[in-house]
PDB file of C-alpha atoms in Angstrom:
ATOM      1  CA  MET A   1      22.353 -16.905 -29.377  1.00 81.00           C
ATOM      2  CA  THR A   2      23.666 -19.244 -26.642  1.00 87.00           C
ATOM      3  CA  GLU A   3      22.513 -18.795 -23.058  1.00 86.00           C
ATOM      4  CA  GLU A   4      25.962 -17.482 -22.149  1.00 90.00           C
ATOM      5  CA  GLN A   5      25.868 -14.920 -24.974  1.00 92.00           C
ATOM      6  CA  ALA A   6      22.395 -13.837 -23.869  1.00 92.00           C
ATOM      7  CA  ARG A   7      23.594 -13.484 -20.284  1.00 91.00           C
ATOM      8  CA  GLN A   8      26.493 -11.290 -21.360  1.00 95.00           C
ATOM      9  CA  ALA A   9      24.340  -9.163 -23.669  1.00 96.00           C
ATOM     10  CA  LEU A  10      21.786  -8.614 -20.869  1.00 95.00           C
ATOM     11  CA  ALA A  11      24.552  -7.653 -18.427  1.00 96.00           C
ATOM     12  CA  ALA A  12      25.892  -5.077 -20.912  1.00 97.00           C
ATOM     13  CA  CYS A  13      22.393  -3.605 -21.392  1.00 97.00           C
ATOM     14  CA  ARG A  14      21.981  -3.319 -17.632  1.00 97.00           C
ATOM     15  CA  VAL A  15      25.220  -1.391 -17.221  1.00 98.00           C
ATOM     16  CA  LYS A  16      23.908   1.054 -19.843  1.00 98.00           C
ATOM     17  CA  ILE A  17      20.537   1.347 -18.068  1.00 98.00           C
ATOM     18  CA  ASP A  18      22.210   2.077 -14.732  1.00 98.00           C
ATOM     19  CA  GLU A  19      24.209   4.869 -16.417  1.00 98.00           C
ATOM     20  CA  VAL A  20      21.100   6.349 -18.041  1.00 98.00           C
ATOM     21  CA  ASP A  21      19.273   6.170 -14.682  1.00 98.00           C
ATOM     22  CA  LEU A  22      21.985   8.180 -12.926  1.00 98.00           C
ATOM     23  CA  ARG A  23      21.726  10.834 -15.613  1.00 98.00           C
ATOM     24  CA  LEU A  24      17.939  10.838 -15.199  1.00 98.00           C
ATOM     25  CA  LEU A  25      18.444  11.232 -11.440  1.00 98.00           C
ATOM     26  CA  GLU A  26      20.794  14.171 -11.987  1.00 98.00           C
ATOM     27  CA  LEU A  27      18.256  15.894 -14.231  1.00 98.00           C
ATOM     28  CA  LEU A  28      15.413  15.248 -11.765  1.00 98.00           C
ATOM     29  CA  ASN A  29      17.444  16.940  -9.034  1.00 98.00           C
ATOM     30  CA  GLN A  30      18.347  19.792 -11.381  1.00 98.00           C
ATOM     31  CA  ARG A  31      14.643  20.217 -12.183  1.00 98.00           C
ATOM     32  CA  THR A  32      13.808  20.149  -8.470  1.00 97.00           C
ATOM     33  CA  ARG A  33      16.288  22.978  -7.794  1.00 97.00           C
ATOM     34  CA  ILE A  34      14.631  25.140 -10.451  1.00 97.00           C
ATOM     35  CA  VAL A  35      11.185  24.304  -9.061  1.00 95.00           C
ATOM     36  CA  GLU A  36      12.403  25.297  -5.575  1.00 94.00           C
ATOM     37  CA  GLU A  37      13.536  28.627  -7.020  1.00 94.00           C
ATOM     38  CA  ILE A  38      10.081  29.062  -8.567  1.00 93.00           C
ATOM     39  CA  GLY A  39       8.560  28.248  -5.166  1.00 90.00           C
ATOM     40  CA  ARG A  40      10.687  30.928  -3.494  1.00 91.00           C
ATOM     41  CA  ILE A  41       9.674  33.563  -6.053  1.00 92.00           C
ATOM     42  CA  LYS A  42       5.995  32.619  -5.812  1.00 90.00           C
ATOM     43  CA  GLY A  43       6.128  32.522  -2.024  1.00 88.00           C
ATOM     44  CA  GLU A  44       7.660  35.994  -1.920  1.00 90.00           C
ATOM     45  CA  CYS A  45       4.991  37.392  -4.222  1.00 88.00           C
ATOM     46  CA  GLY A  46       2.021  35.392  -2.879  1.00 87.00           C
ATOM     47  CA  LEU A  47       1.414  33.692  -6.228  1.00 86.00           C
ATOM     48  CA  PRO A  48      -0.396  30.310  -6.401  1.00 85.00           C
ATOM     49  CA  ILE A  49       1.680  27.102  -6.759  1.00 81.00           C
ATOM     50  CA  TYR A  50      -0.770  25.300  -8.964  1.00 82.00           C
ATOM     51  CA  GLU A  51      -1.019  26.746 -12.443  1.00 85.00           C
ATOM     52  CA  PRO A  52      -2.870  24.361 -14.727  1.00 88.00           C
ATOM     53  CA  LYS A  53      -2.068  26.450 -17.822  1.00 93.00           C
ATOM     54  CA  ARG A  54       1.676  26.182 -17.184  1.00 92.00           C
ATOM     55  CA  GLU A  55       1.375  22.433 -16.555  1.00 91.00           C
ATOM     56  CA  ASP A  56      -0.320  22.083 -19.954  1.00 94.00           C
ATOM     57  CA  GLN A  57       2.654  23.886 -21.515  1.00 96.00           C
ATOM     58  CA  VAL A  58       5.030  21.421 -19.848  1.00 96.00           C
ATOM     59  CA  PHE A  59       3.139  18.462 -21.335  1.00 96.00           C
ATOM     60  CA  GLN A  60       2.913  20.174 -24.732  1.00 96.00           C
ATOM     61  CA  ASN A  61       6.679  20.766 -24.753  1.00 97.00           C
ATOM     62  CA  VAL A  62       7.546  17.102 -24.206  1.00 98.00           C
ATOM     63  CA  MET A  63       4.764  15.640 -26.368  1.00 96.00           C
ATOM     64  CA  GLU A  64       5.661  17.873 -29.323  1.00 97.00           C
ATOM     65  CA  HIS A  65       9.303  16.839 -29.147  1.00 98.00           C
ATOM     66  CA  ASN A  66       8.764  13.133 -28.637  1.00 98.00           C
ATOM     67  CA  HIS A  67       9.826  10.981 -31.574  1.00 97.00           C
ATOM     68  CA  GLY A  68       9.796   7.688 -29.635  1.00 95.00           C
ATOM     69  CA  PRO A  69      10.354   4.858 -29.194  1.00 96.00           C
ATOM     70  CA  MET A  70       8.608   5.676 -25.904  1.00 97.00           C
ATOM     71  CA  PRO A  71       4.899   6.132 -26.746  1.00 96.00           C
ATOM     72  CA  SER A  72       3.478   9.588 -26.069  1.00 95.00           C
ATOM     73  CA  ASP A  73       0.919   8.367 -23.531  1.00 96.00           C
ATOM     74  CA  ALA A  74       3.742   6.723 -21.530  1.00 97.00           C
ATOM     75  CA  VAL A  75       5.814   9.937 -21.698  1.00 97.00           C
ATOM     76  CA  ARG A  76       2.800  11.868 -20.469  1.00 97.00           C
ATOM     77  CA  ARG A  77       2.284   9.539 -17.498  1.00 98.00           C
ATOM     78  CA  VAL A  78       5.971   9.783 -16.493  1.00 98.00           C
ATOM     79  CA  PHE A  79       5.837  13.590 -16.615  1.00 98.00           C
ATOM     80  CA  GLU A  80       2.540  13.603 -14.691  1.00 97.00           C
ATOM     81  CA  ARG A  81       4.357  11.716 -11.908  1.00 98.00           C
ATOM     82  CA  ILE A  82       7.351  14.112 -12.032  1.00 98.00           C
ATOM     83  CA  ILE A  83       5.120  17.208 -11.927  1.00 96.00           C
ATOM     84  CA  ASP A  84       2.991  15.742  -9.152  1.00 96.00           C
ATOM     85  CA  GLU A  85       6.051  15.016  -7.001  1.00 96.00           C
ATOM     86  CA  MET A  86       7.423  18.513  -7.551  1.00 94.00           C
ATOM     87  CA  ARG A  87       4.085  20.147  -6.742  1.00 91.00           C
ATOM     88  CA  LYS A  88       3.991  18.196  -3.453  1.00 91.00           C
ATOM     89  CA  LEU A  89       7.513  19.384  -2.686  1.00 89.00           C
ATOM     90  CA  GLN A  90       6.647  23.023  -3.366  1.00 83.00           C
ATOM     91  CA  ARG A  91       3.718  22.782  -0.966  1.00 81.00           C
ATOM     92  CA  ILE A  92       5.885  21.266   1.780  1.00 78.00           C
ATOM     93  CA  ARG A  93       8.550  23.966   1.296  1.00 72.00           C
ATOM     94  CA  MET A  94       5.982  26.766   1.409  1.00 70.00           C
ATOM     95  CA  GLU A  95       4.395  25.426   4.591  1.00 73.00           C
ATOM     96  CA  LYS A  96       7.733  25.661   6.394  1.00 65.00           C
TER      97      LYS A  96
ATOM     98  CA  MET B   1      11.003  41.928  -5.743  1.00 81.00           C
ATOM     99  CA  THR B   2       8.491  43.787  -7.914  1.00 87.00           C
ATOM    100  CA  GLU B   3       5.777  41.916  -9.771  1.00 86.00           C
ATOM    101  CA  GLU B   4       7.567  42.578 -13.050  1.00 90.00           C
ATOM    102  CA  GLN B   5      10.850  41.212 -11.662  1.00 92.00           C
ATOM    103  CA  ALA B   6       9.038  38.118 -10.374  1.00 92.00           C
ATOM    104  CA  ARG B   7       7.402  37.632 -13.768  1.00 91.00           C
ATOM    105  CA  GLN B   8      10.777  37.786 -15.513  1.00 95.00           C
ATOM    106  CA  ALA B   9      12.468  35.465 -12.993  1.00 96.00           C
ATOM    107  CA  LEU B  10       9.651  32.904 -13.372  1.00 95.00           C
ATOM    108  CA  ALA B  11       9.889  33.074 -17.165  1.00 96.00           C
ATOM    109  CA  ALA B  12      13.649  32.407 -16.976  1.00 97.00           C
ATOM    110  CA  CYS B  13      13.061  29.414 -14.672  1.00 97.00           C
ATOM    111  CA  ARG B  14      10.507  28.015 -17.087  1.00 97.00           C
ATOM    112  CA  VAL B  15      12.876  28.197 -20.036  1.00 98.00           C
ATOM    113  CA  LYS B  16      15.364  26.191 -17.946  1.00 98.00           C
ATOM    114  CA  ILE B  17      12.689  23.628 -16.992  1.00 98.00           C
ATOM    115  CA  ASP B  18      11.673  23.160 -20.627  1.00 98.00           C
ATOM    116  CA  GLU B  19      15.330  22.478 -21.492  1.00 98.00           C
ATOM    117  CA  VAL B  20      15.735  19.976 -18.635  1.00 98.00           C
ATOM    118  CA  ASP B  21      12.496  18.268 -19.718  1.00 98.00           C
ATOM    119  CA  LEU B  22      13.753  17.752 -23.273  1.00 98.00           C
ATOM    120  CA  ARG B  23      16.915  16.175 -21.888  1.00 98.00           C
ATOM    121  CA  LEU B  24      14.785  13.949 -19.625  1.00 98.00           C
ATOM    122  CA  LEU B  25      12.720  12.980 -22.683  1.00 98.00           C
ATOM    123  CA  GLU B  26      15.879  12.109 -24.624  1.00 98.00           C
ATOM    124  CA  LEU B  27      17.096   9.877 -21.785  1.00 98.00           C
ATOM    125  CA  LEU B  28      13.690   8.191 -21.438  1.00 98.00           C
ATOM    126  CA  ASN B  29      13.806   7.311 -25.121  1.00 98.00           C
ATOM    127  CA  GLN B  30      17.394   6.141 -24.804  1.00 98.00           C
ATOM    128  CA  ARG B  31      16.361   3.936 -21.861  1.00 98.00           C
ATOM    129  CA  THR B  32      13.422   2.598 -23.880  1.00 97.00           C
ATOM    130  CA  ARG B  33      15.755   1.577 -26.731  1.00 97.00           C
ATOM    131  CA  ILE B  34      17.930  -0.406 -24.298  1.00 97.00           C
ATOM    132  CA  VAL B  35      14.844  -2.030 -22.750  1.00 95.00           C
ATOM    133  CA  GLU B  36      13.667  -2.982 -26.237  1.00 94.00           C
ATOM    134  CA  GLU B  37      17.044  -4.629 -26.845  1.00 94.00           C
ATOM    135  CA  ILE B  38      16.636  -6.526 -23.550  1.00 93.00           C
ATOM    136  CA  GLY B  39      13.155  -7.585 -24.692  1.00 90.00           C
ATOM    137  CA  ARG B  40      14.561  -8.923 -27.968  1.00 91.00           C
ATOM    138  CA  ILE B  41      17.246 -10.948 -26.161  1.00 92.00           C
ATOM    139  CA  LYS B  42      14.759 -12.300 -23.621  1.00 89.00           C
ATOM    140  CA  GLY B  43      12.238 -13.120 -26.352  1.00 88.00           C
ATOM    141  CA  GLU B  44      14.862 -15.018 -28.299  1.00 90.00           C
ATOM    142  CA  CYS B  45      15.869 -17.049 -25.261  1.00 88.00           C
ATOM    143  CA  GLY B  46      12.407 -17.455 -23.723  1.00 87.00           C
ATOM    144  CA  LEU B  47      13.397 -15.601 -20.545  1.00 86.00           C
ATOM    145  CA  PRO B  48      10.739 -13.912 -18.356  1.00 85.00           C
ATOM    146  CA  ILE B  49      10.200 -10.127 -18.700  1.00 81.00           C
ATOM    147  CA  TYR B  50       9.496  -9.481 -15.064  1.00 82.00           C
ATOM    148  CA  GLU B  51      12.520  -9.916 -12.812  1.00 85.00           C
ATOM    149  CA  PRO B  52      11.793  -8.463  -9.379  1.00 88.00           C
ATOM    150  CA  LYS B  53      15.434  -8.886  -8.282  1.00 93.00           C
ATOM    151  CA  ARG B  54      16.695  -6.761 -11.181  1.00 92.00           C
ATOM    152  CA  GLU B  55      14.041  -4.124 -10.464  1.00 91.00           C
ATOM    153  CA  ASP B  56      15.282  -3.925  -6.880  1.00 94.00           C
ATOM    154  CA  GLN B  57      18.799  -3.309  -8.236  1.00 96.00           C
ATOM    155  CA  VAL B  58      17.473  -0.458 -10.373  1.00 96.00           C
ATOM    156  CA  PHE B  59      15.913   1.213  -7.319  1.00 96.00           C
ATOM    157  CA  GLN B  60      19.015   0.592  -5.229  1.00 96.00           C
ATOM    158  CA  ASN B  61      21.208   2.215  -7.893  1.00 97.00           C
ATOM    159  CA  VAL B  62      19.235   5.471  -7.932  1.00 98.00           C
ATOM    160  CA  MET B  63      18.507   5.610  -4.193  1.00 96.00           C
ATOM    161  CA  GLU B  64      22.169   5.103  -3.298  1.00 97.00           C
ATOM    162  CA  HIS B  65      23.254   7.904  -5.608  1.00 98.00           C
ATOM    163  CA  ASN B  66      20.576  10.412  -4.668  1.00 98.00           C
ATOM    164  CA  HIS B  67      21.868  13.437  -2.799  1.00 97.00           C
ATOM    165  CA  GLY B  68      18.720  15.531  -3.306  1.00 95.00           C
ATOM    166  CA  PRO B  69      17.118  17.961  -3.259  1.00 96.00           C
ATOM    167  CA  MET B  70      14.517  15.536  -4.594  1.00 97.00           C
ATOM    168  CA  PRO B  71      13.522  13.310  -1.644  1.00 96.00           C
ATOM    169  CA  SER B  72      14.289   9.603  -2.038  1.00 95.00           C
ATOM    170  CA  ASP B  73      10.657   8.520  -1.795  1.00 96.00           C
ATOM    171  CA  ALA B  74       9.781  10.888  -4.652  1.00 97.00           C
ATOM    172  CA  VAL B  75      12.710   9.549  -6.715  1.00 97.00           C
ATOM    173  CA  ARG B  76      11.480   6.041  -6.058  1.00 97.00           C
ATOM    174  CA  ARG B  77       7.934   6.845  -7.201  1.00 98.00           C
ATOM    175  CA  VAL B  78       9.191   8.457 -10.426  1.00 98.00           C
ATOM    176  CA  PHE B  79      11.325   5.387 -11.203  1.00 98.00           C
ATOM    177  CA  GLU B  80       8.424   3.074 -10.354  1.00 97.00           C
ATOM    178  CA  ARG B  81       6.407   4.868 -13.025  1.00 98.00           C
ATOM    179  CA  ILE B  82       9.293   4.668 -15.546  1.00 98.00           C
ATOM    180  CA  ILE B  83       9.858   0.949 -14.909  1.00 96.00           C
ATOM    181  CA  ASP B  84       6.136   0.231 -15.047  1.00 96.00           C
ATOM    182  CA  GLU B  85       5.779   1.963 -18.418  1.00 96.00           C
ATOM    183  CA  MET B  86       8.770   0.098 -19.840  1.00 94.00           C
ATOM    184  CA  ARG B  87       7.513  -3.271 -18.567  1.00 91.00           C
ATOM    185  CA  LYS B  88       4.178  -2.584 -20.312  1.00 91.00           C
ATOM    186  CA  LEU B  89       6.047  -1.761 -23.507  1.00 89.00           C
ATOM    187  CA  GLN B  90       8.110  -4.944 -23.351  1.00 83.00           C
ATOM    188  CA  ARG B  91       4.934  -7.004 -23.012  1.00 81.00           C
ATOM    189  CA  ILE B  92       3.307  -5.279 -26.007  1.00 78.00           C
ATOM    190  CA  ARG B  93       6.434  -5.810 -28.140  1.00 72.00           C
ATOM    191  CA  MET B  94       6.672  -9.496 -27.196  1.00 70.00           C
ATOM    192  CA  GLU B  95       2.996 -10.122 -28.009  1.00 73.00           C
ATOM    193  CA  LYS B  96       3.525  -8.887 -31.595  1.00 65.00           C
TER     194      LYS B  96
END
């Protein structure tokens, strides 16, 4: 592969990554809207935000369905970050 | 809203979240495959894995397109985790 061919191949990969990232962003916002709805329901009924059992189910769902190439421990860490951010958001919304 | 209604509404939200999560998982694996391709090209040409300028572009792409409800700083932290995991993976693959 010449340097020019490599440059072009990398550029094409990056266009694809940017597209995937915007779809990830869309799904993160979709997930946030559902979590906000959960927050409203819980707030109305005085239920706790943090439910470790439900969080375990969330991890189990993604781990069970993961066939790679992303390793399961990496998937888990990404979802830990997502869940953590959404939990923070629920707390902020409920304090308002 | 009665407790039973709340229970049902929460269950419906959770089904939706599980669906969104499987789509997120699919995209994460799709992104990983592209990153692996980038790793192969870079490995072949002896190019460095870590390119801070490109990583800035990745953040800029998602931040510019984010219209919420997920706050931009939360989006950034989630993508930092994703990029970090993929960088780790590229290193492991290139050491093989």
